[in-house]
């Protein structure tokens, strides 16, 4: 049987939405899928050098976010609340043995997951190739489409 | 012809983003698709007991949200505005005969849609199996991947 | 070899999330894919008449948004900041020769991309057929499912 393929477009750069692409990609690689992640728009933040473990979560605009006590939106806007929400979520993950984004990125590379940075996003946001972690290829939507056209699973995250 | 399959990852817990997984799943089930929904991250909120009809919508961070009058972000942050936006959206849906999230969940179960709660999310967020509605299975990304690998349609919502 | 097919559900109406459906759709059409975009929920805003180039981006709730200087959430809530963030992003795209949403919509239609407006969303939000740009079909989730069931790529954006 031919190897199964999965591609993921990672378009978000918040801590919470950086997890799904990397958890799904590393799980699929462990199950012997051929996996490609295309980092575009805000998702490019995940693969900027020394940035994976600096991603933040917003304390506002997401009524489903678990907080120790309900935080009114007005309070969520105060300086320091983004840092607090980020620290709290990191601590919840760490306490339950979930790897950090940086660790998952490393695991993805070791597992042979192909990482592509969106060249158009880099141009628009002024990100240079040396600003991106090693082991990443550079390409556009056409490169992703080529991979996606014969993949069993394609996700936009 | 073999039965068509669809899987959906439901990762959001706001009222507006709880609708798409359930509307697509119940429509597909009515068209005789084999459907699986994997509830993960904030999407777990949708299947917590007695929670489906308590989901909220955020009045901020979404410039495309329809409001009777434009609401400046600063006003959207005031206490009470989240409740007002939620009530307004619920009333718009009700007026046009659209089912509630709780009704759609019930319909999904009756139609044979398979519901899976993400065990890792439950561990991290401290949600116990008895906190989740009946008829839900528990599993991880690997369980979803098994279903997705031979599905015609896979969506991350 | 049969023509490859892609469908996209466009559910967001912010400037940043209006780009991915249209860039992917026009790129795929140029590569000879048969492409369908289903505009639903806030995504309907993209195809309202004279609205494509009026979409806005929110300055808050997205910690990964590039800003010339970091903007605390509290400042992001002030009147005028949404307009400023929107103007800044538009200028970044223009400077790098990226087409506007209106231009991409026109290109999509010229390239034969099929545009479907979600009838349920229109009913709920009180949008009439004459409020939508020309060349759009009207239908529901079932119409999208029919197209998606034999497409190689299906995305929810």
Short mmCIF file of C-alpha atoms in Angstrom, two decimals, chain A residues 9 11-14 41-42 45 56-60 74 76-79 82 120 123-125 141-142 144-146 148-151 154-156, chain C residues 4 6 16-17 19-20 23-24 27-28 31 33 57 60-66 72-74 77 89 92-93 96 98 152-157:
data_model
loop_
_atom_site.label_atom_id
_atom_site.label_comp_id
_atom_site.label_asym_id
_atom_site.label_seq_id
_atom_site.Cartn_x
_atom_site.Cartn_y
_atom_site.Cartn_z
CA UNK A 9 -1.51 25.01 6.18
CA UNK A 11 -1.89 30.28 9.24
CA UNK A 12 -2.11 31.31 12.91
CA UNK A 13 0.71 32.46 15.19
CA UNK A 14 -0.92 32.37 18.61
CA UNK A 41 0.39 34.57 7.20
CA UNK A 42 0.71 34.71 11.02
CA UNK A 45 5.82 33.31 13.44
CA UNK A 56 1.46 34.31 23.06
CA UNK A 57 -2.20 33.65 23.63
CA UNK A 58 -4.75 36.44 23.65
CA UNK A 59 -6.86 36.78 26.79
CA UNK A 60 -9.68 38.39 24.80
CA UNK A 74 -12.39 45.03 29.96
CA UNK A 76 -8.51 41.28 29.67
CA UNK A 77 -7.48 44.47 27.88
CA UNK A 78 -5.31 45.67 30.73
CA UNK A 79 -1.53 45.58 30.33
CA UNK A 82 -1.78 38.69 27.76
CA UNK A 120 4.88 35.81 -0.33
CA UNK A 123 8.13 39.37 1.30
CA UNK A 124 5.08 41.21 2.65
CA UNK A 125 6.17 41.03 6.28
CA UNK A 141 0.87 28.31 -2.80
CA UNK A 142 1.69 26.29 -5.94
CA UNK A 144 1.64 23.41 -1.37
CA UNK A 145 -0.99 22.59 -4.05
CA UNK A 146 1.38 20.11 -5.68
CA UNK A 148 -1.96 18.54 -1.46
CA UNK A 149 -3.32 17.25 -4.77
CA UNK A 150 -2.41 13.65 -3.97
CA UNK A 151 -2.65 13.76 -0.15
CA UNK A 154 -5.39 18.45 3.85
CA UNK A 155 -6.14 20.92 6.64
CA UNK A 156 -6.18 24.71 6.95
CA UNK C 4 -8.22 17.92 -10.06
CA UNK C 6 -10.60 21.86 -4.81
CA UNK C 16 -6.40 38.95 6.72
CA UNK C 17 -8.58 35.84 6.47
CA UNK C 19 -6.80 36.55 1.43
CA UNK C 20 -6.11 32.80 1.86
CA UNK C 23 -5.00 33.35 -3.22
CA UNK C 24 -5.34 29.56 -3.02
CA UNK C 27 -3.44 29.81 -7.85
CA UNK C 28 -5.26 26.48 -8.16
CA UNK C 31 -2.87 25.23 -12.32
CA UNK C 33 -7.94 22.86 -10.91
CA UNK C 57 -8.48 43.71 10.29
CA UNK C 60 -6.66 43.00 19.02
CA UNK C 61 -7.08 39.34 19.84
CA UNK C 62 -4.19 38.27 17.58
CA UNK C 63 -0.83 38.43 19.37
CA UNK C 64 0.96 37.43 16.13
CA UNK C 65 -0.15 40.45 14.13
CA UNK C 66 2.83 42.43 12.88
CA UNK C 72 -0.83 46.95 24.14
CA UNK C 73 -4.33 45.50 23.98
CA UNK C 74 -5.71 48.47 25.88
CA UNK C 77 -9.19 49.05 21.84
CA UNK C 89 -1.79 45.97 6.36
CA UNK C 92 2.18 46.35 3.27
CA UNK C 93 0.37 44.25 0.66
CA UNK C 96 4.81 44.21 -2.38
CA UNK C 98 -0.10 41.79 -3.85
CA UNK C 152 -8.91 16.08 -3.86
CA UNK C 153 -8.61 19.14 -1.61
CA UNK C 154 -11.22 20.59 0.77
CA UNK C 155 -10.41 23.40 3.19
CA UNK C 156 -12.34 25.28 5.88
CA UNK C 157 -10.91 28.77 6.24
#
